[in-house]
């Protein structure tokens, strides 16, 4: 494989991975808030109806008492906000991943996310953006993401999720699920994303034989996506760079793993002719702690 071919494959993956997926659920399902994190208790709920609801899609700053953000919008919305307290035997990280999976299951696209001090001051998020004082916590112990999803009729919903650890070690989640009025512009939400489903992240191990961490739920979801006429299944194969391993060797190792996964999927009804393998190796680093190391990211492209 020459260097130009490697670069072209990396560009193809980045273009696909930074786009996200369209709806795989009905409009009635998309209109309902995401299923709550099981290890949490509802503290309060708020109906949200606004002609100019503030949605931030970049870190927040406060300058002379005014909220500033490089990318933000005031959108006409209708929906609900919910405050949950996380049980002491659970964690906000687990809660965040739960909601991320729920959004992915609906075909959602993450428009922006941040963590820790990179998000800005917790005081601003708690008291000025969400107006929920119990969200005031430590700047280094906060996370935020905003995701979007659309149905086939063009109806669109936003999900805003903020998690924080307070000084007393109690952890909270604030979730907003909002339908956006027709015609309003959502920064960063690509209509073309409706053709992309995923990614499903599949960690792998092995060399001659391979083991894949693919849950029954993800296997079923993938089968449903791939069953659509004309659907293509992209296996983007990543690998870590081992000691004394060359780039080409690492890419080849990832490619073998992807081929083995393609054979596994074929037994589950995903035709080998549908599958396209992109061997990436260690050449792309994604700013997400759950997307590191030896893994295959599965994307389905609808016709």
Coordinates of C-alpha atoms in Angstrom, one line a residue:
X1 CA 0.0 0.0 0.0
X2 CA 1.6 3.3 -1.0
X3 CA 1.4 6.5 1.0
X4 CA -1.2 8.1 -1.3
X5 CA -3.5 5.2 -0.8
X6 CA -3.2 5.4 2.9
X7 CA -4.0 9.2 2.9
X8 CA -7.0 8.6 0.7
X9 CA -8.3 6.0 3.1
X10 CA -7.8 8.2 6.1
X11 CA -9.7 11.1 4.4
X12 CA -12.5 8.7 3.6
X13 CA -12.8 7.6 7.2
X14 CA -12.7 11.1 8.6
X15 CA -15.4 12.3 6.3
X16 CA -17.6 9.3 7.3
X17 CA -16.9 9.4 11.0
X18 CA -17.5 13.1 11.5
X19 CA -20.8 12.8 9.8
X20 CA -23.4 10.9 11.8
X21 CA -26.6 9.1 11.3
X22 CA -30.1 9.7 10.4
X23 CA -33.2 8.4 12.1
X24 CA -33.9 4.7 12.5
X25 CA -37.0 5.2 14.7
X26 CA -40.5 6.5 14.1
X27 CA -41.4 10.2 14.7
X28 CA -43.4 9.2 17.8
X29 CA -40.4 7.4 19.3
X30 CA -38.0 10.3 18.5
X31 CA -40.4 12.7 20.2
X32 CA -40.0 10.9 23.5
X33 CA -37.1 11.7 25.9
X34 CA -34.2 9.2 25.9
X35 CA -34.7 6.4 28.4
X36 CA -33.4 7.4 31.8
X37 CA -30.1 6.0 33.2
X38 CA -31.3 3.1 35.4
X39 CA -29.0 4.0 38.3
X40 CA -30.4 7.4 38.8
X41 CA -33.5 9.1 40.3
X42 CA -35.6 11.9 38.8
X43 CA -35.3 15.1 40.9
X44 CA -37.3 17.5 38.8
X45 CA -38.8 18.0 35.3
X46 CA -39.5 21.1 33.4
X47 CA -41.6 21.8 30.3
X48 CA -39.6 23.9 27.8
X49 CA -41.4 26.0 25.2
X50 CA -39.4 28.9 23.8
X51 CA -39.1 30.9 20.6
X52 CA -35.4 31.4 21.3
X53 CA -33.9 28.6 23.5
X54 CA -30.2 28.9 23.9
X55 CA -28.2 25.9 22.6
X56 CA -24.4 26.0 22.8
X57 CA -22.2 24.1 20.3
X58 CA -18.8 25.3 21.5
X59 CA -17.2 26.1 24.9
X60 CA -18.9 28.8 27.0
X61 CA -17.4 32.0 28.2
X62 CA -18.7 34.8 30.3
X63 CA -17.6 38.3 29.4
X64 CA -19.0 41.2 31.5
X65 CA -21.9 39.1 32.5
X66 CA -22.8 38.0 29.0
X67 CA -22.7 34.4 27.7
X68 CA -20.3 34.0 24.8
X69 CA -19.7 31.0 22.6
X70 CA -18.2 30.7 19.2
X71 CA -21.1 28.6 17.9
X72 CA -24.5 28.9 19.5
X73 CA -28.1 29.3 18.4
X74 CA -31.4 30.5 19.8
X75 CA -33.9 28.1 18.5
X76 CA -37.7 27.8 18.6
X77 CA -38.2 24.6 20.5
X78 CA -40.8 22.6 22.5
X79 CA -39.8 19.8 24.8
X80 CA -38.7 18.8 28.3
X81 CA -35.8 19.2 30.7
X82 CA -35.1 16.6 33.4
X83 CA -32.7 16.6 36.4
X84 CA -31.5 13.2 37.7
X85 CA -29.3 12.4 40.7
X86 CA -26.9 9.5 40.0
X87 CA -26.8 6.7 42.6
X88 CA -23.7 6.5 44.7
X89 CA -22.8 3.1 43.3
X90 CA -22.8 4.4 39.7
X91 CA -21.0 7.2 37.9
X92 CA -21.7 10.1 35.6
X93 CA -19.4 8.6 33.1
X94 CA -21.6 5.5 32.9
X95 CA -24.7 7.8 32.7
X96 CA -23.1 9.8 29.8
X97 CA -22.4 6.6 27.9
X98 CA -25.9 5.3 28.5
X99 CA -27.4 8.5 26.9
X100 CA -24.8 8.4 24.1
X101 CA -25.9 4.8 23.2
X102 CA -29.6 5.8 23.4
X103 CA -29.0 8.7 21.0
X104 CA -27.0 6.4 18.7
X105 CA -29.8 3.8 18.7
X106 CA -32.1 6.5 17.4
X107 CA -29.7 7.5 14.7
X108 CA -28.5 10.6 16.4
X109 CA -25.6 12.9 15.4
X110 CA -23.3 14.4 18.0
X111 CA -22.9 18.1 17.1
X112 CA -20.6 19.1 19.9
X113 CA -19.1 17.7 23.0
X114 CA -16.6 18.9 25.7
X115 CA -15.2 17.7 29.0
X116 CA -13.7 19.3 32.0
X117 CA -12.4 22.8 32.0
X118 CA -12.6 22.8 28.2
X119 CA -16.3 23.3 28.6
X120 CA -15.9 26.6 30.5
X121 CA -17.1 27.4 34.0
X122 CA -19.7 25.1 35.6
X123 CA -21.2 28.1 37.3
X124 CA -22.2 29.5 33.9
X125 CA -23.7 26.2 32.7
X126 CA -25.6 25.7 36.0
X127 CA -27.0 29.2 36.7
X128 CA -27.2 31.0 33.4
X129 CA -27.6 28.4 30.7
X130 CA -29.7 25.7 32.3
X131 CA -30.9 27.7 35.4
X132 CA -30.4 24.6 37.6
X133 CA -28.3 25.5 40.7
X134 CA -27.8 21.9 41.7
X135 CA -25.7 21.5 38.6
X136 CA -23.0 23.8 40.1
X137 CA -19.9 21.7 40.4
X138 CA -16.2 21.5 39.8
X139 CA -15.0 22.8 36.4
X140 CA -12.8 19.8 35.9
X141 CA -15.6 17.4 36.6
X142 CA -18.2 18.2 34.0
X143 CA -19.2 16.9 30.5
X144 CA -21.6 18.2 27.9
X145 CA -22.8 17.1 24.5
X146 CA -25.6 18.2 22.1
X147 CA -27.0 15.7 19.6
X148 CA -29.5 15.9 16.8
X149 CA -31.8 13.5 14.9
X150 CA -34.3 13.9 12.1
X151 CA -37.1 11.7 10.8
X152 CA -37.9 11.0 7.1
X153 CA -40.4 13.9 7.1
X154 CA -37.8 16.4 8.2
X155 CA -38.9 16.8 11.8
X156 CA -35.8 17.4 14.0
X157 CA -35.0 16.9 17.7
X158 CA -32.1 18.1 19.9
X159 CA -30.8 16.3 23.0
X160 CA -28.6 18.3 25.4
X161 CA -26.8 16.4 28.1
X162 CA -24.8 17.9 31.0
X163 CA -23.2 15.9 33.8
X164 CA -21.3 17.2 36.8
X165 CA -19.8 16.2 40.1
X166 CA -20.5 18.6 42.9
X167 CA -18.2 19.5 45.8
X168 CA -20.0 17.0 48.0
X169 CA -19.3 14.2 45.5
X170 CA -22.9 13.9 44.5
X171 CA -23.3 13.6 40.7
X172 CA -26.1 14.9 38.5
X173 CA -27.4 14.7 34.9
X174 CA -29.4 17.3 33.2
X175 CA -31.1 16.2 30.0
X176 CA -33.1 18.3 27.6
X177 CA -35.0 16.8 24.7
X178 CA -36.4 19.3 22.3
X179 CA -38.3 19.4 19.0
X180 CA -37.0 22.2 16.8
X181 CA -39.5 24.2 14.8
X182 CA -39.5 23.7 11.0
X183 CA -37.3 26.1 9.2
X184 CA -34.9 26.9 12.0
X185 CA -31.2 26.4 11.2
X186 CA -29.3 24.0 13.5
X187 CA -25.6 24.7 13.2
X188 CA -23.6 21.7 12.2
X189 CA -26.6 19.4 11.5
X190 CA -26.1 18.0 8.0
X191 CA -29.1 16.7 6.1
X192 CA -26.8 14.3 4.3
X193 CA -26.1 12.6 7.6
X194 CA -29.5 10.9 7.3
X195 CA -27.8 8.4 5.0
X196 CA -25.2 7.4 7.6
X197 CA -25.9 5.1 10.5
X198 CA -23.4 4.4 13.3
X199 CA -20.7 4.1 14.2
X200 CA -21.0 0.9 16.2
X201 CA -17.7 0.5 18.1
X202 CA -16.3 -3.1 18.2
X203 CA -13.1 -3.7 20.2
X204 CA -11.1 -6.6 18.9
X205 CA -8.2 -8.8 20.1
X206 CA -6.0 -11.4 18.5
X207 CA -3.8 -12.0 15.5
X208 CA -4.3 -15.4 13.9
X209 CA -7.8 -15.7 15.4
X210 CA -9.8 -12.8 16.5
X211 CA -12.3 -12.0 19.3
X212 CA -14.8 -9.2 18.9
X213 CA -16.8 -7.4 21.6
X214 CA -20.0 -7.1 19.7
X215 CA -23.1 -7.1 21.9
X216 CA -26.4 -8.8 20.9
X217 CA -28.1 -5.5 20.8
X218 CA -25.5 -4.0 18.4
X219 CA -25.6 -7.2 16.3
X220 CA -29.4 -6.9 16.0
X221 CA -29.3 -3.2 15.2
X222 CA -26.6 -3.7 12.5
X223 CA -28.7 -6.5 10.9
X224 CA -31.7 -4.1 10.7
X225 CA -29.6 -1.3 9.2
X226 CA -27.9 -3.6 6.7
X227 CA -31.3 -5.2 5.6
X228 CA -32.3 -2.0 3.8
X229 CA -32.0 -2.4 0.0
X230 CA -28.7 -1.0 -1.3
X231 CA -27.2 -0.5 2.2
X232 CA -23.4 -0.6 2.3
X233 CA -21.5 -1.7 5.5
X234 CA -18.2 0.1 6.1
X235 CA -15.7 -1.6 8.5
X236 CA -13.2 1.1 9.5
X237 CA -10.4 -0.9 11.2
X238 CA -8.2 0.8 13.7
X239 CA -5.1 -0.6 15.6
X240 CA -2.7 0.7 18.1
X241 CA 1.0 1.0 17.1
X242 CA 2.8 -1.8 18.9
X243 CA 6.5 -1.6 19.9
X244 CA 8.8 -2.0 16.9
X245 CA 5.8 -2.2 14.6
X246 CA 5.8 -0.3 11.3
X247 CA 2.8 1.7 10.2
X248 CA 2.1 -0.7 7.3
X249 CA 2.3 -3.7 9.7
X250 CA -0.2 -2.1 12.0
X251 CA -2.6 -1.3 9.1
X252 CA -2.3 -4.9 7.8
X253 CA -3.1 -6.2 11.3
X254 CA -6.2 -4.0 11.4
X255 CA -7.2 -5.2 7.9
X256 CA -7.0 -8.8 8.9
X257 CA -9.2 -8.1 11.9
X258 CA -11.8 -6.4 9.7
X259 CA -11.8 -9.4 7.3
X260 CA -12.4 -11.7 10.2
X261 CA -15.3 -9.5 11.4
X262 CA -16.8 -9.5 7.9
X263 CA -16.8 -13.3 8.0
X264 CA -18.5 -13.2 11.4
X265 CA -21.2 -10.8 10.2
X266 CA -21.8 -12.9 7.1
X267 CA -23.0 -15.7 9.4
X268 CA -25.5 -13.2 10.9
X269 CA -27.0 -12.3 7.5
X270 CA -24.8 -9.3 6.5
X271 CA -23.7 -10.2 3.0
X272 CA -20.0 -10.1 2.3
X273 CA -20.8 -8.2 -0.9
X274 CA -22.3 -5.4 1.2
X275 CA -19.1 -4.9 3.2
X276 CA -16.3 -2.4 2.4
X277 CA -13.2 -2.5 4.5
X278 CA -11.1 0.6 5.3
X279 CA -7.9 -0.3 7.1
X280 CA -6.8 2.7 9.1
X281 CA -4.5 1.3 11.7
X282 CA -3.1 4.0 14.1
X283 CA -3.2 6.8 11.6
X284 CA -6.3 8.7 13.0
X285 CA -6.6 9.7 16.6
X286 CA -10.2 10.4 17.8
X287 CA -10.7 12.8 20.8
X288 CA -12.9 10.2 22.6
X289 CA -11.7 7.9 25.3
X290 CA -14.1 5.2 24.1
X291 CA -12.6 5.2 20.6
X292 CA -9.0 4.2 21.2
X293 CA -6.9 1.1 20.5
X294 CA -7.7 -2.0 18.5
X295 CA -11.3 -1.5 17.3
X296 CA -13.5 -1.6 14.3
X297 CA -16.0 1.2 13.7
X298 CA -19.0 0.0 11.7
X299 CA -20.9 2.5 9.6
X300 CA -23.9 1.7 7.4
X301 CA -24.5 3.9 4.4
X302 CA -28.1 3.9 3.1
X303 CA -28.9 4.3 -0.6

